[in-house]
Amino acid sequence: MSEKKQVTSQIDKLRDQLNHHSYQYYVLDDPEIPDVEYDRLYRELQSLEKHNPALITSDSPTQRVGDKPLDGFTQVKHEVPMLSLDNVFNAEELNDFNKRIQQRLDSEDEISFAAEPKLDGLAVSLLYEKGLLVRAGTRGDGTTGENITQNIRTIHSIPLKLLGNNIPDLLEVRGEVFMPKAGFEKLNQMARDNDEKQFANPRNAAAGSLRQLDPKITAKRPLAMYCYAVGRVDGGAILQTHSDMLDHLKQWGLPLCNERETVQGVDGCLNYFKQMSELRDSLSYEIDGIVYKVNSLKLQKELGFVAKAPRWAIAHKFPAQEEMTRVNAIEFQVGRTGAITPVARLEPVFVGGVTVSNATLHNMDEVNRKDVRKGDQVIIRRAGDVIPEVVRVVPGSRKRGARKILLPAQCPVCGSEIEQEEGEAIARCSGGLFCEAQRKESIKHFASRKAMDVDGLGDKLVEQLVDEGCIDHMDDLYSLTVEKIIGLERMAEKSAGNLIDALEESKYTSLNRFVYALGIREVGEATAQTLAQYFTSLDAIKAADEESLQKVDDVGPIVAAHLVRFFKQPHNLDVIDKLLKAGIHWDDIEAAAVEEQTLEGKTFVLTGTLTEMTRDDAKKALQARGAKVTGSVSKKTSFVVVGDNAGSKATKAEQLGVEMLDEAALIKLLK
Ligand code: IVH
């Protein structure tokens, strides 16, 4: 072979390899080689092309990004118009759609539909001639769009050359170009870091990116595409269904959405709709509904079109997640832990399937960044079950004289000073147990199922008891009597008696429940449990300093600081005293603390099955002697206890040279 031929064949081989691996990566989501290997092949091709510029072709993977910005976009004509879709918003309208089809086909047969997500991006047409991407255009008005070939070529999931066999002479595919959620977040984070304007949503970001005259800019934007239809096809196999057609596109290397399915009749559609609604938030890309298409291409042809939309397809939209409304006021809420949250009170608006009249502004940093003011027109977003939030102010909607929102100096509930620690986004009321907001919340927490478990004492009743002046603090609960509460709303003699009984019953509890019930910041159930086990008495927990607290599993410097601060407050100690005086008690936690702290400062990892005791018992016994028990082996591990069938942890211990003990040695150590 001549040298030139050899280079040519080497270049061809590299291109085929790169195209294949792009396909595996972008379309099948199943890479065969690591990124560095791809990069190596890519650089090899780049270097060969650099030395043989005559061999560069426009479909080479190195030629995605052109270097000349355009003066403007030229036009593309869509020989087959790019249509839009009619919408339905509920089951009834979907039923009507199905009936219309059956009537037109004069058949009662259940229709097979291809169901796919309605992607929230821009419709684009790609034209392949003899397998090469020769032109790409926006939808425009459906007949004439803009030629965005340069920009489309920069999207890595779109093949410049189709793969596989039986490629049609001419193929015009259509699909949606969009920006995946993660890429959008990253892009906006970058904009924030550089004090630049952010994109309102992924669709706008995708549109803005495709409209760049300089393809180098587009190339930096994380765009993707899913194909969902064929405009024209000349040559190639004759197909029966829409889903078969999409499968063919995938085989030719085109990117397709993996969530598509074929379903039967309206019930199948609704089922799919429900499934996708639940999946929606976890998808990596935004969708705003579902598209159902009659799957049989023959029936599609029979049904035809009206004006601008096909009769054989329909979009079933999700309820809008964003809406516009007015801010009536901005208020500050105080949570159980004293956190101050700015909240926008809104003109009620229907969004994400419910009526919303409050939206969170999270914290003062957010208020300042978004600069929301009373009277502003704002965009509200409610996605899934997430708390509705203010996305941004509608530009130009501000009333004259609207004042900037400032953090109040005093707690709106109790008037105590508001404090904000250096570097913390959250401001807090310093009123602790005084503050009614915190008091109510702390009593609710105290009575809740996983804490003192006072049967029948729900949130509403706590509110009532506090509002009516029956109780101020949690300890007051235990001086309630039937007479004191019988007058309350919906509180007859029987239920009053039941509540008093439940309170009496709740007095017998456990140390961990009691510690959890106190509502100390960052002390959840699990931490309360480990604290109780480690210290075994309330007095010991109260007396512990930050250093000894941090010896407990899961207790770091922050939790330790919260604990120490909590037990330093006279008010808190007072409440605890009163609770104990009221009769709250628990069984002693056995033994643990009487053990000598023979293993203090040692760290253990347990792995495999022990025969004489459970791993949990071994863990407790070790902790009782002052040892720390962790889940993973590191250089700092003192001993790894190896039971039967131990796996990777034993191997790791061996590699790191950590001392290993068998069960017999462990038992000896514990004696
Ligand atoms: S099919 C003749 N399928 O929705 C059928 N469209 O409202 C034409 N869209 O312009 C479109 N996902 O931009 C189809 N899976 C999907 C889609 C989809 C998003 C967009 C597309 C179209 C618009 C119609």
XYZ file of C-alpha atoms and ligand atoms in Angstrom:
695
model
C 0.000 0.000 0.000
C 1.284 3.462 -0.814
C 1.964 5.782 2.061
C -0.937 8.005 1.126
C -3.313 5.057 1.012
C -2.073 3.930 4.369
C -2.738 7.336 5.941
C -6.157 7.496 4.329
C -7.126 4.123 5.693
C -5.772 5.012 9.122
C -7.832 8.196 9.121
C -10.957 6.307 8.012
C -10.455 3.772 10.737
C -10.080 6.432 13.421
C -13.203 8.239 12.263
C -15.208 5.017 12.319
C -13.960 4.267 15.807
C -14.759 7.748 17.067
C -18.230 7.671 15.522
C -18.894 4.285 17.027
C -17.843 5.404 20.513
C -19.835 8.630 20.265
C -22.867 6.520 19.455
C -22.242 4.197 22.384
C -21.823 7.180 24.670
C -24.521 9.609 23.525
C -27.213 7.453 21.982
C -26.958 4.130 23.802
C -25.698 5.663 27.036
C -23.362 2.693 27.243
C -19.738 3.748 26.713
C -17.280 0.970 25.913
C -14.086 2.921 26.556
C -13.071 5.553 29.115
C -13.118 9.219 28.098
C -9.327 9.439 28.067
C -9.147 6.698 25.442
C -11.657 8.559 23.294
C -9.575 11.714 23.675
C -6.457 9.814 22.660
C -8.085 8.544 19.441
C -9.406 12.031 18.782
C -5.980 13.621 19.123
C -4.447 10.975 16.902
C -6.944 11.813 14.166
C -6.394 15.534 14.706
C -2.686 15.118 14.258
C -2.989 13.003 11.089
C -5.371 15.554 9.586
C -3.067 18.399 10.484
C -0.274 16.819 8.456
C -2.614 15.840 5.618
C -5.041 18.744 5.304
C -6.196 17.508 1.885
C -7.756 14.505 3.598
C -10.032 16.530 5.911
C -13.729 15.980 5.182
C -16.614 17.894 6.672
C -18.074 14.789 8.337
C -14.886 14.164 10.320
C -15.491 14.192 14.090
C -12.801 16.889 14.339
C -14.849 19.234 12.161
C -17.838 19.828 14.425
C -17.011 23.398 15.315
C -16.561 25.746 12.368
C -14.322 28.736 12.899
C -16.149 31.460 11.022
C -19.061 33.259 12.656
C -21.987 33.940 10.291
C -23.246 37.415 9.334
C -26.778 36.153 9.693
C -28.814 32.996 9.199
C -29.980 31.990 5.743
C -33.376 30.401 5.250
C -34.369 26.770 4.873
C -37.597 25.664 3.227
C -39.413 22.679 4.725
C -40.833 20.779 1.792
C -42.995 18.837 4.192
C -44.321 21.457 6.620
C -43.284 21.167 10.266
C -46.549 20.966 12.116
C -47.547 21.650 15.653
C -49.819 19.628 17.925
C -53.212 20.181 19.465
C -53.366 19.942 23.245
C -55.550 18.122 25.744
C -55.451 18.803 29.453
C -57.460 15.959 30.993
C -58.842 12.448 30.527
C -62.126 13.679 29.103
C -60.477 15.637 26.323
C -58.211 12.689 25.613
C -61.275 10.465 25.327
C -62.780 12.870 22.821
C -59.568 12.746 20.788
C -59.712 8.956 20.742
C -63.394 8.960 19.778
C -62.780 11.373 16.918
C -60.151 9.007 15.568
C -62.352 5.927 15.889
C -65.231 7.708 14.206
C -63.066 8.859 11.354
C -61.660 5.374 10.884
C -65.164 4.011 11.313
C -63.912 1.427 13.773
C -64.377 0.535 17.417
C -61.004 -1.197 17.657
C -58.666 -0.089 20.392
C -55.958 2.117 18.926
C -52.278 1.455 19.458
C -50.471 4.658 20.390
C -46.790 5.489 20.467
C -46.424 7.484 23.676
C -43.416 9.692 24.288
C -42.430 12.610 26.507
C -43.149 16.067 25.148
C -39.702 17.558 25.301
C -39.397 21.178 26.269
C -37.011 22.614 23.708
C -37.043 23.648 20.051
C -38.156 21.690 17.017
C -35.333 21.160 14.538
C -35.095 19.396 11.176
C -31.966 17.488 10.123
C -31.362 16.586 6.498
C -29.113 13.614 5.666
C -28.105 12.945 2.073
C -26.439 9.615 1.465
C -25.970 9.423 5.212
C -24.231 12.785 5.579
C -25.679 15.654 7.584
C -26.012 18.400 4.972
C -28.464 20.833 6.525
C -30.239 21.648 9.753
C -33.018 24.163 10.255
C -35.323 25.554 12.898
C -39.063 25.095 12.567
C -39.681 28.809 12.013
C -43.255 29.307 10.851
C -43.494 25.677 9.802
C -42.623 26.295 6.150
C -39.539 28.466 6.397
C -36.969 28.301 9.168
C -33.405 29.408 9.804
C -30.382 27.482 8.639
C -28.542 26.523 11.815
C -26.364 23.747 10.368
C -23.148 25.208 11.828
C -24.619 25.194 15.320
C -26.296 21.804 15.096
C -22.989 20.241 14.046
C -21.531 21.189 17.457
C -24.011 18.925 19.293
C -22.083 15.745 19.935
C -25.030 13.383 20.104
C -26.069 14.296 16.553
C -24.177 12.152 14.026
C -22.473 13.986 11.168
C -22.642 10.675 9.338
C -25.241 7.962 9.852
C -24.154 4.517 10.982
C -25.286 1.017 10.010
C -26.985 -0.435 6.944
C -29.822 0.332 4.531
C -29.366 4.047 4.945
C -31.886 5.954 2.822
C -30.628 8.191 0.015
C -32.410 11.049 1.651
C -33.615 11.276 5.227
C -35.109 14.297 6.898
C -35.547 13.712 10.634
C -37.187 15.945 13.151
C -36.741 16.255 16.822
C -36.275 18.539 19.759
C -33.041 20.251 20.721
C -32.946 20.901 24.468
C -30.617 21.594 27.348
C -30.491 18.884 30.049
C -31.277 20.132 33.565
C -27.764 19.593 34.928
C -26.139 21.523 32.079
C -28.623 24.337 32.525
C -27.878 24.591 36.248
C -24.158 24.667 35.545
C -24.538 27.332 32.867
C -26.584 29.532 35.181
C -24.171 28.987 38.052
C -21.404 30.215 35.763
C -23.493 33.240 34.801
C -24.077 34.019 38.499
C -20.373 33.664 39.273
C -19.539 36.119 36.489
C -22.370 38.501 37.356
C -23.959 37.837 33.976
C -27.615 37.459 33.131
C -29.087 34.014 33.791
C -31.416 32.085 31.495
C -34.996 31.856 32.701
C -35.374 28.141 31.932
C -33.714 25.335 29.941
C -35.827 26.034 26.852
C -34.734 29.649 26.670
C -31.171 28.566 27.216
C -31.421 26.081 24.338
C -33.040 28.664 22.054
C -30.446 31.301 22.915
C -27.665 28.829 22.269
C -28.937 27.825 18.829
C -29.380 31.430 17.798
C -25.666 32.214 18.130
C -23.961 33.359 14.952
C -20.648 32.134 16.302
C -20.666 28.319 16.479
C -17.803 28.425 18.978
C -20.231 29.785 21.540
C -22.864 27.163 20.747
C -20.195 24.472 21.073
C -19.709 25.471 24.713
C -23.378 25.050 25.544
C -24.532 21.646 26.841
C -27.164 20.909 24.188
C -28.746 17.580 23.307
C -31.369 16.332 20.873
C -33.989 13.581 20.723
C -35.545 12.696 17.372
C -39.285 12.038 17.277
C -40.418 12.034 13.643
C -39.408 11.649 10.010
C -40.206 14.436 7.567
C -39.089 12.795 4.311
C -37.460 9.527 3.459
C -36.392 8.304 0.009
C -35.206 4.733 -0.274
C -34.583 2.366 2.610
C -36.930 -0.154 4.207
C -40.709 0.190 4.145
C -42.038 0.410 7.681
C -45.390 -0.232 9.312
C -45.323 1.763 12.538
C -44.040 4.952 14.094
C -42.219 3.008 16.813
C -40.438 0.847 14.208
C -39.404 3.989 12.427
C -37.910 5.435 15.595
C -36.077 2.171 16.248
C -34.547 2.486 12.785
C -33.428 6.031 13.508
C -31.682 4.762 16.608
C -29.888 2.089 14.607
C -28.673 4.743 12.227
C -27.034 6.493 15.141
C -29.625 9.159 15.869
C -30.386 10.045 19.495
C -33.793 8.940 20.764
C -35.579 9.332 24.070
C -35.444 6.101 26.085
C -38.739 6.679 27.855
C -40.943 6.038 24.808
C -43.468 3.193 24.847
C -46.340 1.806 22.817
C -49.617 1.688 24.713
C -53.169 0.472 24.012
C -56.160 2.800 23.972
C -56.990 5.694 26.258
C -56.341 3.648 29.404
C -52.852 2.818 28.227
C -52.232 6.497 27.506
C -53.453 7.583 30.939
C -51.375 4.942 32.628
C -48.277 6.131 30.828
C -49.157 9.739 31.638
C -49.366 8.909 35.349
C -46.123 6.981 35.280
C -44.294 9.813 33.549
C -45.776 12.443 35.876
C -44.171 10.580 38.744
C -40.900 10.179 36.902
C -40.813 13.748 35.654
C -38.725 15.322 38.394
C -36.133 12.573 38.258
C -35.620 12.831 34.475
C -32.420 14.524 33.362
C -34.354 16.770 30.959
C -37.458 18.950 31.137
C -40.750 17.719 29.733
C -44.040 19.568 29.690
C -46.396 16.749 28.794
C -46.842 13.564 26.817
C -47.376 13.118 23.062
C -49.557 10.251 21.861
C -49.285 9.276 18.200
C -51.352 6.675 16.370
C -48.689 4.022 15.912
C -49.779 2.605 12.550
C -48.335 4.665 9.713
C -51.151 3.455 7.471
C -53.775 4.793 9.869
C -51.815 8.039 10.216
C -52.054 8.480 6.480
C -55.759 7.745 6.514
C -56.365 10.278 9.270
C -54.328 13.085 7.739
C -54.155 16.668 8.940
C -56.238 19.675 9.879
C -54.829 23.161 9.341
C -51.526 23.026 11.223
C -51.750 19.798 13.202
C -52.071 16.085 12.493
C -55.339 14.323 13.412
C -53.346 11.299 14.552
C -51.369 12.929 17.343
C -52.095 14.964 20.437
C -50.112 16.574 23.252
C -51.366 15.852 26.785
C -49.959 18.729 28.809
C -48.934 18.640 32.445
C -50.383 21.459 34.522
C -48.114 24.490 34.119
C -45.361 24.639 36.741
C -44.820 28.348 36.336
C -47.358 31.123 36.601
C -47.384 34.851 37.019
C -48.982 36.703 39.923
C -48.585 39.725 42.182
C -46.810 39.979 45.547
C -49.215 41.405 48.113
C -46.737 41.422 50.959
C -43.454 39.979 52.106
C -43.457 38.559 55.595
C -41.026 36.707 57.796
C -41.832 33.324 59.269
C -40.163 31.784 62.277
C -39.593 28.049 62.299
C -39.265 25.624 65.187
C -35.524 26.144 65.318
C -35.904 29.911 65.073
C -34.915 30.096 61.400
C -36.356 33.224 59.811
C -37.763 32.618 56.327
C -38.957 35.418 54.079
C -42.256 34.463 52.467
C -44.096 36.205 49.664
C -47.863 36.504 50.181
C -49.391 36.252 46.738
C -52.518 36.992 44.834
C -53.770 33.347 44.680
C -52.810 31.615 41.449
C -53.334 28.099 40.041
C -49.977 26.495 39.364
C -48.657 22.926 39.257
C -52.188 21.654 39.854
C -52.989 23.576 43.075
C -53.874 27.118 44.161
C -50.868 28.836 45.639
C -50.991 31.943 47.817
C -47.583 31.798 49.514
C -44.156 31.204 48.062
C -40.872 30.877 49.853
C -37.982 33.240 49.248
C -35.677 30.913 51.218
C -33.408 33.497 52.879
C -32.147 37.084 52.676
C -29.456 36.241 50.118
C -32.229 35.084 47.798
C -34.364 38.154 48.505
C -31.438 40.403 47.659
C -30.424 38.464 44.579
C -33.954 38.413 43.176
C -34.770 41.864 44.561
C -38.429 41.046 45.112
C -40.589 43.878 46.467
C -44.168 44.346 47.543
C -46.419 44.986 44.544
C -44.080 43.298 42.048
C -45.395 40.965 39.401
C -43.499 37.693 39.861
C -43.063 34.249 38.312
C -44.037 31.465 40.730
C -42.839 27.927 40.272
C -44.260 24.807 41.844
C -42.520 21.660 40.610
C -43.711 18.300 41.899
C -44.267 18.388 45.633
C -41.648 21.036 46.202
C -42.641 24.177 48.151
C -43.673 26.900 45.689
C -40.951 29.483 45.133
C -40.563 32.894 43.599
C -38.429 32.442 40.483
C -37.992 36.070 39.529
C -39.593 39.468 39.178
C -41.232 40.306 35.850
C -39.143 43.172 34.488
C -40.887 46.508 34.345
C -43.656 45.494 36.752
C -42.380 47.480 39.762
C -44.585 50.144 41.270
C -43.039 53.491 41.991
C -41.811 53.868 45.553
C -41.639 50.100 46.202
C -39.084 49.683 48.925
C -36.273 47.175 49.190
C -36.911 44.366 51.672
C -34.692 44.399 54.748
C -34.183 41.753 57.400
C -36.098 42.932 60.471
C -34.017 43.533 63.588
C -36.598 41.880 65.800
C -38.409 38.560 65.614
C -41.890 39.195 64.187
C -43.363 36.720 66.656
C -41.698 37.444 70.009
C -39.697 40.633 69.482
C -36.389 39.023 70.456
C -33.282 40.034 68.595
C -32.632 38.369 65.254
C -29.100 37.063 64.806
C -27.264 35.970 61.715
C -23.967 34.192 62.072
C -21.051 35.139 59.869
C -21.158 33.204 56.600
C -24.594 31.707 57.341
C -27.464 32.326 54.933
C -30.087 31.707 57.611
C -31.009 34.347 60.201
C -32.483 33.148 63.492
C -34.614 34.415 66.338
C -32.642 34.228 69.561
C -35.809 33.845 71.642
C -35.472 30.074 72.034
C -38.191 28.706 74.249
C -39.735 32.157 74.807
C -40.700 32.637 71.223
C -44.209 31.516 70.582
C -43.384 30.314 67.105
C -40.650 28.125 68.434
C -42.627 27.182 71.500
C -45.564 25.910 69.528
C -43.316 24.048 67.150
C -41.220 22.650 69.954
C -44.326 21.395 71.762
C -45.615 19.804 68.548
C -42.283 18.108 68.110
C -42.213 17.063 71.762
C -45.602 15.358 71.491
C -44.980 13.746 68.105
C -44.974 10.017 67.479
C -41.237 9.463 67.371
C -40.674 11.702 70.410
C -42.936 11.449 73.496
C -45.714 9.918 71.404
C -48.669 11.578 73.134
C -51.609 9.886 71.470
C -54.199 12.357 70.179
C -52.077 15.468 70.716
C -51.726 16.625 67.117
C -50.505 19.917 65.683
C -53.967 21.539 65.645
C -54.585 20.770 69.294
C -51.175 22.110 70.339
C -51.968 25.354 68.497
C -55.266 25.564 70.302
C -53.765 24.849 73.723
C -51.154 27.556 73.254
C -53.571 30.068 71.699
C -56.105 29.572 74.495
C -53.439 30.089 77.109
C -53.736 26.544 78.514
C -49.995 25.947 78.131
C -46.865 28.011 77.597
C -44.142 25.392 77.629
C -43.995 21.687 77.133
C -43.887 20.976 80.845
C -47.273 22.663 81.232
C -48.742 19.748 79.293
C -48.400 17.634 82.389
C -50.388 19.987 84.602
C -53.391 19.916 82.258
C -56.596 18.522 83.708
C -59.892 17.467 82.187
C -61.521 20.593 83.627
C -58.938 22.870 82.042
C -59.411 21.585 78.509
C -63.019 20.510 78.369
C -64.163 23.866 77.052
C -61.926 23.759 73.989
C -63.336 23.402 70.517
C -64.344 19.822 69.735
C -63.203 18.686 73.176
C -65.915 16.727 74.939
C -65.450 14.946 78.237
C -64.430 11.671 76.653
C -61.711 13.098 74.422
C -60.467 15.326 77.230
C -60.134 12.275 79.437
C -58.357 10.390 76.663
C -55.818 13.170 76.244
C -55.043 13.319 79.952
C -54.610 9.528 79.958
C -52.325 9.714 76.941
C -50.194 12.344 78.644
C -49.964 10.179 81.729
C -48.923 7.219 79.597
C -46.298 9.220 77.766
C -44.419 9.843 81.003
C -42.903 6.400 80.813
C -40.470 6.747 77.926
C -36.829 6.118 77.040
C -33.795 8.354 77.363
C -33.313 8.540 73.593
C -36.918 9.547 72.954
C -36.657 12.203 75.637
C -33.430 13.628 74.223
C -34.957 13.656 70.746
C -38.154 15.258 72.114
C -36.202 18.269 73.399
C -35.811 19.430 69.807
C -32.136 20.334 70.022
C -30.850 21.549 66.665
C -29.429 18.803 64.449
C -30.197 16.142 67.045
C -32.437 13.687 65.208
C -33.634 10.292 66.292
C -30.439 8.489 65.373
C -28.169 10.972 67.144
C -30.379 10.915 70.238
C -30.113 7.148 70.238
C -26.324 7.085 70.032
C -26.050 9.788 72.676
C -28.279 7.830 75.053
C -26.357 4.647 74.445
C -22.997 6.266 74.932
C -23.721 8.372 77.989
C -26.545 6.253 79.463
C -27.857 9.088 81.655
C -29.312 12.509 81.043
C -26.975 14.035 83.621
C -23.973 12.707 81.739
C -25.226 14.164 78.451
C -25.938 17.498 80.129
C -22.486 17.597 81.665
C -20.528 16.545 78.565
C -18.246 19.091 76.931
C -17.747 19.418 73.183
C -14.733 17.195 73.191
C -16.346 14.251 74.906
C -19.518 14.657 72.839
C -17.503 14.257 69.671
C -16.412 10.830 70.768
C -19.927 9.672 70.000
C -20.522 8.222 66.534
C -22.101 10.769 64.163
C -21.494 13.705 66.494
C -19.267 16.280 64.854
C -18.224 19.742 66.044
C -21.467 21.430 64.937
C -23.832 19.040 66.701
C -21.591 19.088 69.769
C -21.757 22.900 69.845
C -25.558 22.865 69.548
C -25.811 20.389 72.430
C -23.536 22.354 74.717
C -25.324 25.614 73.915
C -28.704 24.021 74.520
C -27.806 22.633 77.923
C -26.254 25.946 78.933
C -29.522 27.867 78.732
C -31.165 28.317 82.154
C -34.645 28.344 80.535
C -34.042 24.997 78.935
C -32.700 23.452 82.131
C -35.693 24.812 83.958
C -38.108 23.170 81.516
C -36.237 19.865 81.746
C -36.370 19.964 85.541
C -40.075 20.568 85.491
C -40.622 17.730 83.018
C -38.775 15.310 85.264
C -40.609 16.581 88.317
C -43.874 15.961 86.459
C -42.911 12.314 86.418
C -41.197 11.618 83.111
C -38.993 8.592 83.613
C -37.282 5.764 81.751
C -35.538 2.492 82.391
C -31.851 2.601 83.123
C -29.653 1.763 80.229
C -27.789 -1.289 81.353
C -24.187 -1.848 82.046
C -22.524 -0.001 79.247
C -21.104 2.883 81.243
C -19.782 0.821 84.129
C -17.250 -0.785 81.822
C -13.727 0.463 82.132
C -12.740 2.588 79.150
C -10.064 0.130 78.103
C -10.445 0.800 74.369
C -10.565 4.544 74.454
C -9.052 6.144 71.343
C -9.218 2.927 69.310
C -11.220 2.674 66.105
C -12.815 -0.612 65.035
C -14.418 -1.890 61.846
C -16.571 -5.040 62.001
C -16.940 -7.217 58.916
C -18.317 -10.664 58.115
C -20.574 -12.811 60.324
C -19.812 -13.399 63.999
C -21.012 -16.641 65.608
C -20.997 -15.931 69.352
C -22.751 -12.582 69.174
C -24.421 -10.307 66.665
C -22.429 -7.521 65.073
C -24.682 -5.044 66.789
C -23.890 -6.504 70.217
C -20.190 -6.456 69.420
C -20.501 -2.818 68.387
C -22.262 -1.903 71.634
C -19.718 -3.767 73.718
C -16.840 -2.000 71.988
C -18.476 1.405 72.334
C -19.162 0.754 76.011
C -15.407 0.406 76.478
C -14.714 3.703 74.788
C -13.938 2.463 71.271
C -15.235 4.101 68.119
C -16.873 1.770 65.571
C -16.959 2.918 61.971
C -18.105 1.468 58.659
C -15.036 1.745 56.490
C -11.411 0.781 56.766
C -8.746 3.468 56.561
C -5.206 4.017 57.733
C -6.658 5.379 60.960
C -8.503 2.130 61.749
C -6.920 0.400 64.759
C -8.483 -3.052 64.303
C -10.655 -4.837 61.772
C -12.707 -7.627 63.319
C -13.075 -10.316 60.675
C -16.008 -12.735 60.933
C -17.031 -15.485 58.524
C -17.317 -14.704 54.821
C -15.729 -11.297 55.190
C -15.366 -9.417 51.929
C -13.629 -6.317 50.653
C -13.076 -4.735 54.060
C -10.779 -7.578 55.076
C -8.864 -7.218 51.817
C -8.542 -3.501 52.368
C -7.268 -4.036 55.913
C -4.644 -6.388 54.551
C -3.566 -3.840 51.929
C -3.294 -1.061 54.481
C -1.585 -3.274 57.040
C -4.341 -2.736 59.627
C -4.305 -5.315 62.427
C -7.034 -7.958 62.074
C -8.794 -9.819 64.879
C -10.873 -12.961 64.662
C -13.904 -13.453 66.859
C -11.932 -15.272 69.581
C -9.471 -12.398 69.807
C -12.335 -9.931 70.022
C -13.946 -11.814 72.881
C -10.636 -11.885 74.695
C -10.278 -8.146 74.231
C -13.739 -7.529 75.652
C -13.138 -9.661 78.753
S -44.393 15.424 17.143
C -46.590 16.150 13.427
N -43.236 14.611 19.357
O -44.075 20.012 20.397
C -46.048 16.009 14.794
N -43.433 16.942 18.997
O -46.629 21.393 19.923
C -45.151 17.084 15.170
N -42.452 18.317 20.750
O -43.214 21.624 17.433
C -44.515 17.026 16.460
N -41.742 16.656 21.995
O -41.358 21.058 19.065
C -43.632 15.673 18.622
N -42.205 13.746 21.248
C -42.598 14.806 20.529
C -42.363 16.122 20.935
C -42.811 17.176 20.129
C -41.808 17.976 21.865
C -42.714 19.719 20.338
C -42.283 20.024 18.949
C -43.500 20.545 18.235
C -44.374 20.917 19.367
C -45.811 20.803 18.995
